[in-house]
GROMACS .gro file of C-alpha atoms in nm:
model
  282
    1MET     CA    1   6.365  -4.290   7.244
    2ASP     CA    2   6.186  -4.454   7.535
    3GLY     CA    3   6.489  -4.497   7.761
    4GLY     CA    4   6.442  -4.871   7.766
    5ALA     CA    5   6.075  -4.878   7.863
    6HIS     CA    6   5.901  -5.204   7.793
    7ASN     CA    7   5.575  -5.381   7.864
    8ASN     CA    8   5.718  -5.577   8.157
    9SER     CA    9   5.790  -5.267   8.364
   10PRO     CA   10   5.935  -5.333   8.711
   11ARG     CA   11   5.660  -5.342   8.974
   12THR     CA   12   5.828  -5.435   9.303
   13VAL     CA   13   6.103  -5.259   9.496
   14GLU     CA   14   6.347  -5.536   9.404
   15GLU     CA   15   6.255  -5.516   9.035
   16VAL     CA   16   6.288  -5.138   9.028
   17PHE     CA   17   6.626  -5.163   9.198
   18LYS     CA   18   6.741  -5.424   8.945
   19ASP     CA   19   6.629  -5.192   8.664
   20PHE     CA   20   6.817  -4.904   8.833
   21LYS     CA   21   7.139  -5.108   8.862
   22GLY     CA   22   7.125  -5.215   8.497
   23ARG     CA   23   7.079  -4.859   8.372
   24ARG     CA   24   7.346  -4.731   8.614
   25ASN     CA   25   7.600  -4.991   8.496
   26GLY     CA   26   7.534  -4.896   8.134
   27LEU     CA   27   7.593  -4.527   8.207
   28ILE     CA   28   7.910  -4.600   8.403
   29LYS     CA   29   8.035  -4.811   8.113
   30ALA     CA   30   7.975  -4.519   7.872
   31LEU     CA   31   8.164  -4.274   8.095
   32THR     CA   32   8.457  -4.503   8.184
   33THR     CA   33   8.547  -4.813   7.982
   34ASP     CA   34   8.370  -4.694   7.664
   35VAL     CA   35   8.455  -4.327   7.712
   36GLU     CA   36   8.638  -4.285   7.378
   37ASP     CA   37   8.341  -4.417   7.183
   38PHE     CA   38   8.103  -4.205   7.394
   39PHE     CA   39   8.317  -3.894   7.334
   40GLN     CA   40   8.312  -3.945   6.956
   41GLN     CA   41   7.936  -3.996   6.945
   42CYS     CA   42   7.873  -3.668   7.129
   43ASP     CA   43   7.954  -3.451   6.827
   44PRO     CA   44   7.874  -3.084   6.910
   45ASP     CA   45   7.769  -3.027   6.548
   46LYS     CA   46   7.481  -3.274   6.581
   47GLU     CA   47   7.137  -3.199   6.719
   48ASN     CA   48   7.049  -3.215   7.090
   49LEU     CA   49   7.165  -3.557   7.212
   50CYS     CA   50   7.091  -3.757   7.527
   51LEU     CA   51   7.273  -4.041   7.703
   52TYR     CA   52   7.048  -4.338   7.779
   53GLY     CA   53   7.121  -4.636   8.003
   54PHE     CA   54   6.925  -4.959   7.965
   55PRO     CA   55   6.831  -5.235   8.210
   56SER     CA   56   7.050  -5.466   7.999
   57GLU     CA   57   7.357  -5.263   8.111
   58GLN     CA   58   7.396  -5.115   7.762
   59TRP     CA   59   7.407  -4.745   7.673
   60GLU     CA   60   7.317  -4.529   7.377
   61VAL     CA   61   7.359  -4.170   7.262
   62ASN     CA   62   7.048  -4.064   7.071
   63LEU     CA   63   6.794  -3.791   7.005
   64PRO     CA   64   6.526  -3.743   7.272
   65ALA     CA   65   6.182  -3.897   7.254
   66GLU     CA   66   5.945  -3.726   7.012
   67GLU     CA   67   5.625  -3.809   7.196
   68VAL     CA   68   5.505  -3.565   7.463
   69PRO     CA   69   5.495  -3.660   7.739
   70PRO     CA   70   5.750  -3.940   7.693
   71GLU     CA   71   5.682  -4.290   7.827
   72LEU     CA   72   5.966  -4.250   8.079
   73PRO     CA   73   6.143  -3.941   8.217
   74GLU     CA   74   6.402  -3.817   7.969
   75PRO     CA   75   6.773  -3.763   8.048
   76ALA     CA   76   6.950  -3.427   8.013
   77LEU     CA   77   6.913  -3.278   7.665
   78GLY     CA   78   7.209  -3.152   7.460
   79ILE     CA   79   7.502  -3.317   7.637
   80ASN     CA   80   7.707  -3.288   7.317
   81PHE     CA   81   7.702  -2.907   7.306
   82ALA     CA   82   7.939  -2.859   7.600
   83ARG     CA   83   8.187  -3.129   7.497
   84ASP     CA   84   8.451  -2.904   7.341
   85GLY     CA   85   8.391  -2.607   7.567
   86MET     CA   86   8.507  -2.775   7.890
   87GLN     CA   87   8.790  -2.988   8.020
   88GLU     CA   88   8.702  -3.349   7.935
   89LYS     CA   89   8.699  -3.462   8.299
   90ASP     CA   90   8.467  -3.174   8.395
   91TRP     CA   91   8.237  -3.251   8.104
   92LEU     CA   92   8.221  -3.620   8.197
   93ALA     CA   93   8.154  -3.526   8.560
   94LEU     CA   94   7.868  -3.302   8.449
   95VAL     CA   95   7.719  -3.576   8.231
   96ALA     CA   96   7.754  -3.814   8.527
   97VAL     CA   97   7.571  -3.574   8.760
   98HIS     CA   98   7.278  -3.540   8.522
   99SER     CA   99   7.280  -3.917   8.469
  100ASP     CA  100   7.233  -3.964   8.844
  101ALA     CA  101   6.932  -3.732   8.832
  102TRP     CA  102   6.783  -3.930   8.545
  103LEU     CA  103   6.835  -4.264   8.720
  104LEU     CA  104   6.657  -4.140   9.031
  105SER     CA  105   6.372  -3.991   8.830
  106VAL     CA  106   6.315  -4.320   8.644
  107ALA     CA  107   6.330  -4.529   8.963
  108PHE     CA  108   6.083  -4.310   9.151
  109TYR     CA  109   5.865  -4.276   8.842
  110PHE     CA  110   5.814  -4.652   8.863
  111GLY     CA  111   5.757  -4.617   9.237
  112ALA     CA  112   5.484  -4.357   9.184
  113ARG     CA  113   5.329  -4.544   8.893
  114PHE     CA  114   5.293  -4.868   9.085
  115GLY     CA  115   5.189  -4.715   9.414
  116PHE     CA  116   5.492  -4.760   9.640
  117ASP     CA  117   5.405  -4.654   9.992
  118LYS     CA  118   5.632  -4.467  10.234
  119ALA     CA  119   5.807  -4.786  10.350
  120ASP     CA  120   5.868  -4.902   9.991
  121ARG     CA  121   6.006  -4.564   9.885
  122LYS     CA  122   6.236  -4.554  10.186
  123ARG     CA  123   6.360  -4.909  10.119
  124LEU     CA  124   6.419  -4.827   9.752
  125PHE     CA  125   6.611  -4.511   9.842
  126ASN     CA  126   6.827  -4.697  10.094
  127MET     CA  127   6.910  -4.967   9.839
  128ILE     CA  128   7.005  -4.701   9.583
  129ASN     CA  129   7.198  -4.497   9.839
  130ASP     CA  130   7.415  -4.798   9.928
  131LEU     CA  131   7.562  -4.776   9.577
  132PRO     CA  132   7.809  -4.503   9.476
  133THR     CA  133   7.654  -4.249   9.240
  134VAL     CA  134   7.763  -4.240   8.878
  135PHE     CA  135   7.927  -3.906   8.958
  136GLU     CA  136   8.127  -4.063   9.244
  137VAL     CA  137   8.244  -4.351   9.023
  138VAL     CA  138   8.343  -4.129   8.730
  139THR     CA  139   8.530  -3.875   8.946
  140GLY     CA  140   8.695  -4.139   9.166
  141ALA     CA  141   8.519  -4.020   9.481
  142SER     CA  142   8.381  -4.369   9.548
  143LYS     CA  143   8.732  -4.518   9.571
  144LYS     CA  144   8.828  -4.255   9.826
  145GLN     CA  145   8.520  -4.337  10.032
  146VAL     CA  146   8.604  -4.710  10.024
  147LYS     CA  147   8.958  -4.632  10.137
  148ASP     CA  148   8.830  -4.413  10.420
  149LYS     CA  149   8.585  -4.685  10.521
  150SER     CA  150   8.852  -4.955  10.533
  151SER     CA  151   9.076  -4.736  10.747
  152VAL     CA  152   8.789  -4.688  10.988
  153THR     CA  153   8.737  -5.064  11.026
  154ASN     CA  154   9.098  -5.101  11.146
  155HIS     CA  155   9.008  -4.916  11.467
  156SER     CA  156   8.820  -5.082  11.750
  157GLY     CA  157   8.578  -4.994  12.032
  158SER     CA  158   8.358  -4.689  12.053
  159LYS     CA  159   8.600  -4.481  11.845
  160SER     CA  160   8.551  -4.724  11.559
  161LYS     CA  161   8.173  -4.701  11.585
  162SER     CA  162   8.192  -4.322  11.594
  163ASN     CA  163   8.414  -4.304  11.285
  164SER     CA  164   8.193  -4.555  11.105
  165LYS     CA  165   7.894  -4.327  11.156
  166ALA     CA  166   8.097  -4.034  11.027
  167VAL     CA  167   8.179  -4.221  10.707
  168LYS     CA  168   7.813  -4.308  10.661
  169LYS     CA  169   7.717  -3.943  10.705
  170LEU     CA  170   7.981  -3.840  10.453
  171SER     CA  171   7.833  -4.077  10.197
  172PHE     CA  172   7.480  -3.946  10.259
  173SER     CA  173   7.601  -3.586  10.237
  174SER     CA  174   7.781  -3.659   9.912
  175PHE     CA  175   7.465  -3.809   9.769
  176TRP     CA  176   7.257  -3.501   9.845
  177LYS     CA  177   7.526  -3.260   9.727
  178THR     CA  178   7.500  -3.442   9.395
  179TRP     CA  179   7.121  -3.413   9.407
  180ILE     CA  180   7.138  -3.037   9.469
  181LEU     CA  181   7.379  -3.002   9.178
  182LEU     CA  182   7.129  -3.184   8.958
  183THR     CA  183   6.826  -2.981   9.052
  184HIS     CA  184   6.995  -2.638   9.082
  185PRO     CA  185   7.272  -2.644   8.820
  186TYR     CA  186   7.287  -2.267   8.779
  187GLU     CA  187   7.398  -2.227   9.140
  188PHE     CA  188   7.717  -2.422   9.072
  189THR     CA  189   7.935  -2.193   8.863
  190LYS     CA  190   8.206  -2.459   8.833
  191TYR     CA  191   7.984  -2.651   8.594
  192SER     CA  192   7.861  -2.496   8.272
  193LEU     CA  193   7.528  -2.562   8.104
  194PHE     CA  194   7.484  -2.811   7.822
  195SER     CA  195   7.493  -2.550   7.551
  196ARG     CA  196   7.730  -2.361   7.326
  197HIS     CA  197   7.865  -2.006   7.351
  198SER     CA  198   7.623  -1.752   7.217
  199LYS     CA  199   7.679  -1.412   7.069
  200ILE     CA  200   7.543  -1.209   7.357
  201THR     CA  201   7.494  -0.840   7.400
  202LYS     CA  202   7.441  -0.725   7.756
  203VAL     CA  203   7.319  -0.369   7.795
  204GLN     CA  204   7.325  -0.238   8.150
  205PRO     CA  205   7.073   0.028   8.261
  206LYS     CA  206   7.222   0.377   8.258
  207ASP     CA  207   7.235   0.410   8.634
  208GLU     CA  208   7.449   0.096   8.653
  209ASP     CA  209   7.660   0.177   8.350
  210GLU     CA  210   7.861   0.479   8.459
  211GLY     CA  211   8.188   0.339   8.328
  212LEU     CA  212   8.066   0.272   7.973
  213ASP     CA  213   8.255   0.468   7.713
  214VAL     CA  214   8.042   0.702   7.502
  215GLU     CA  215   8.187   0.569   7.177
  216GLU     CA  216   8.104   0.209   7.273
  217GLU     CA  217   7.752   0.317   7.355
  218GLU     CA  218   7.712   0.479   7.012
  219GLU     CA  219   7.853   0.175   6.833
  220GLU     CA  220   7.614  -0.052   7.021
  221GLU     CA  221   7.314   0.164   6.933
  222GLU     CA  222   7.424   0.165   6.568
  223GLU     CA  223   7.465  -0.213   6.565
  224HIS     CA  224   7.124  -0.287   6.715
  225GLY     CA  225   6.923   0.017   6.610
  226GLU     CA  226   6.749  -0.173   6.330
  227ALA     CA  227   6.712  -0.497   6.526
  228PHE     CA  228   6.370  -0.648   6.594
  229CYS     CA  229   6.295  -0.924   6.839
  230GLY     CA  230   6.234  -1.251   6.653
  231ALA     CA  231   5.968  -1.347   6.908
  232CYS     CA  232   5.759  -1.033   6.974
  233GLY     CA  233   5.869  -0.813   6.683
  234GLU     CA  234   5.946  -0.508   6.896
  235ASN     CA  235   6.244  -0.277   6.836
  236TYR     CA  236   6.576  -0.293   7.015
  237GLY     CA  237   6.578  -0.116   7.351
  238ALA     CA  238   6.903   0.010   7.504
  239ASP     CA  239   6.795  -0.087   7.856
  240GLU     CA  240   6.705  -0.447   7.770
  241PHE     CA  241   6.900  -0.773   7.754
  242TRP     CA  242   6.913  -0.933   7.410
  243ILE     CA  243   7.058  -1.261   7.279
  244PHE     CA  244   7.153  -1.363   6.924
  245CYS     CA  245   7.056  -1.700   6.769
  246ASP     CA  246   7.355  -1.855   6.591
  247MET     CA  247   7.128  -2.066   6.369
  248CYS     CA  248   6.871  -1.824   6.223
  249GLU     CA  249   7.082  -1.513   6.303
  250ARG     CA  250   6.799  -1.322   6.468
  251TRP     CA  251   6.799  -1.120   6.790
  252PHE     CA  252   6.562  -1.193   7.077
  253HIS     CA  253   6.466  -1.025   7.402
  254GLY     CA  254   6.600  -1.240   7.682
  255LYS     CA  255   6.259  -1.227   7.849
  256CYS     CA  256   6.087  -1.350   7.532
  257VAL     CA  257   6.298  -1.667   7.512
  258LYS     CA  258   6.334  -1.704   7.890
  259ILE     CA  259   6.712  -1.654   7.895
  260THR     CA  260   6.860  -1.448   8.178
  261PRO     CA  261   7.200  -1.273   8.164
  262ALA     CA  262   7.330  -1.517   8.426
  263ARG     CA  263   7.224  -1.817   8.220
  264ALA     CA  264   7.362  -1.665   7.900
  265GLU     CA  265   7.708  -1.649   8.060
  266HIS     CA  266   7.734  -2.027   8.020
  267ILE     CA  267   7.595  -2.063   7.667
  268LYS     CA  268   7.851  -2.117   7.392
  269GLN     CA  269   7.617  -2.116   7.094
  270TYR     CA  270   7.256  -2.016   7.138
  271LYS     CA  271   6.962  -2.173   6.952
  272CYS     CA  272   6.627  -2.000   6.975
  273PRO     CA  273   6.320  -2.215   7.055
  274SER     CA  274   6.223  -2.240   6.687
  275CYS     CA  275   6.568  -2.364   6.582
  276SER     CA  276   6.588  -2.600   6.879
  277ASN     CA  277   6.264  -2.766   6.770
  278LYS     CA  278   6.401  -2.838   6.422
  279ARG     CA  279   6.542  -3.180   6.511
  280ALA     CA  280   6.528  -3.373   6.187
  281ARG     CA  281   6.666  -3.721   6.238
  282PRO     CA  282   6.973  -3.805   6.023
   0.00000   0.00000   0.00000
């Protein structure tokens, strides 16, 4: 999937902004007016799926691009995995947040590719920032901002100008809060990762595990005593963090598959790297 890339790629600030608006409108349509269809297409039992928006204001749920690197930046992978593990509104908000990140990455990819200078990048950002984010539209935050703005315009004089600046700052702040959420998702515990619950075993070091019952400790050793890491082949160690793959039913050191205990907290069903790469198209 090329995310709607084509030979006539946008080359000016106005063209990139038009491309951005078309993709944005398609994503908003998927998450609002077409939300029932979008929900059904994001089946958690399917492979890793992405939500694409196109310049034609259409949207599509599909597998990610197979070529590496892809022609355009790719949207968030595996949006379907979290669908049934969250409240629907929270899941849609999370998809919206990652959609905003993708839109920005595509727009500034074009900017970098066609040599936008500082003034062009600033103008493009300002044009984009004048629009509510997908997240703000989906969660209703944009309506609240419009209401606040209209109430400000009813005042006059210097007080009106002061309040108007405050509303503008609120909008800018909201935009960057969304950006932080996109780039540092693990810092926002309210939102879970796009993945399923895994069967996780956390083994604390002995000096931190004073409250662990002796019987539980013995049962744990018995359960994992014969386990070998599916990545490095080493034996189970009582002082190490391990995670279980629900697809191939093998255990892995967290460090071998780059999964931390904090990240594992949000995973509903874990797929090891080998299983994740088995993405046969239907």
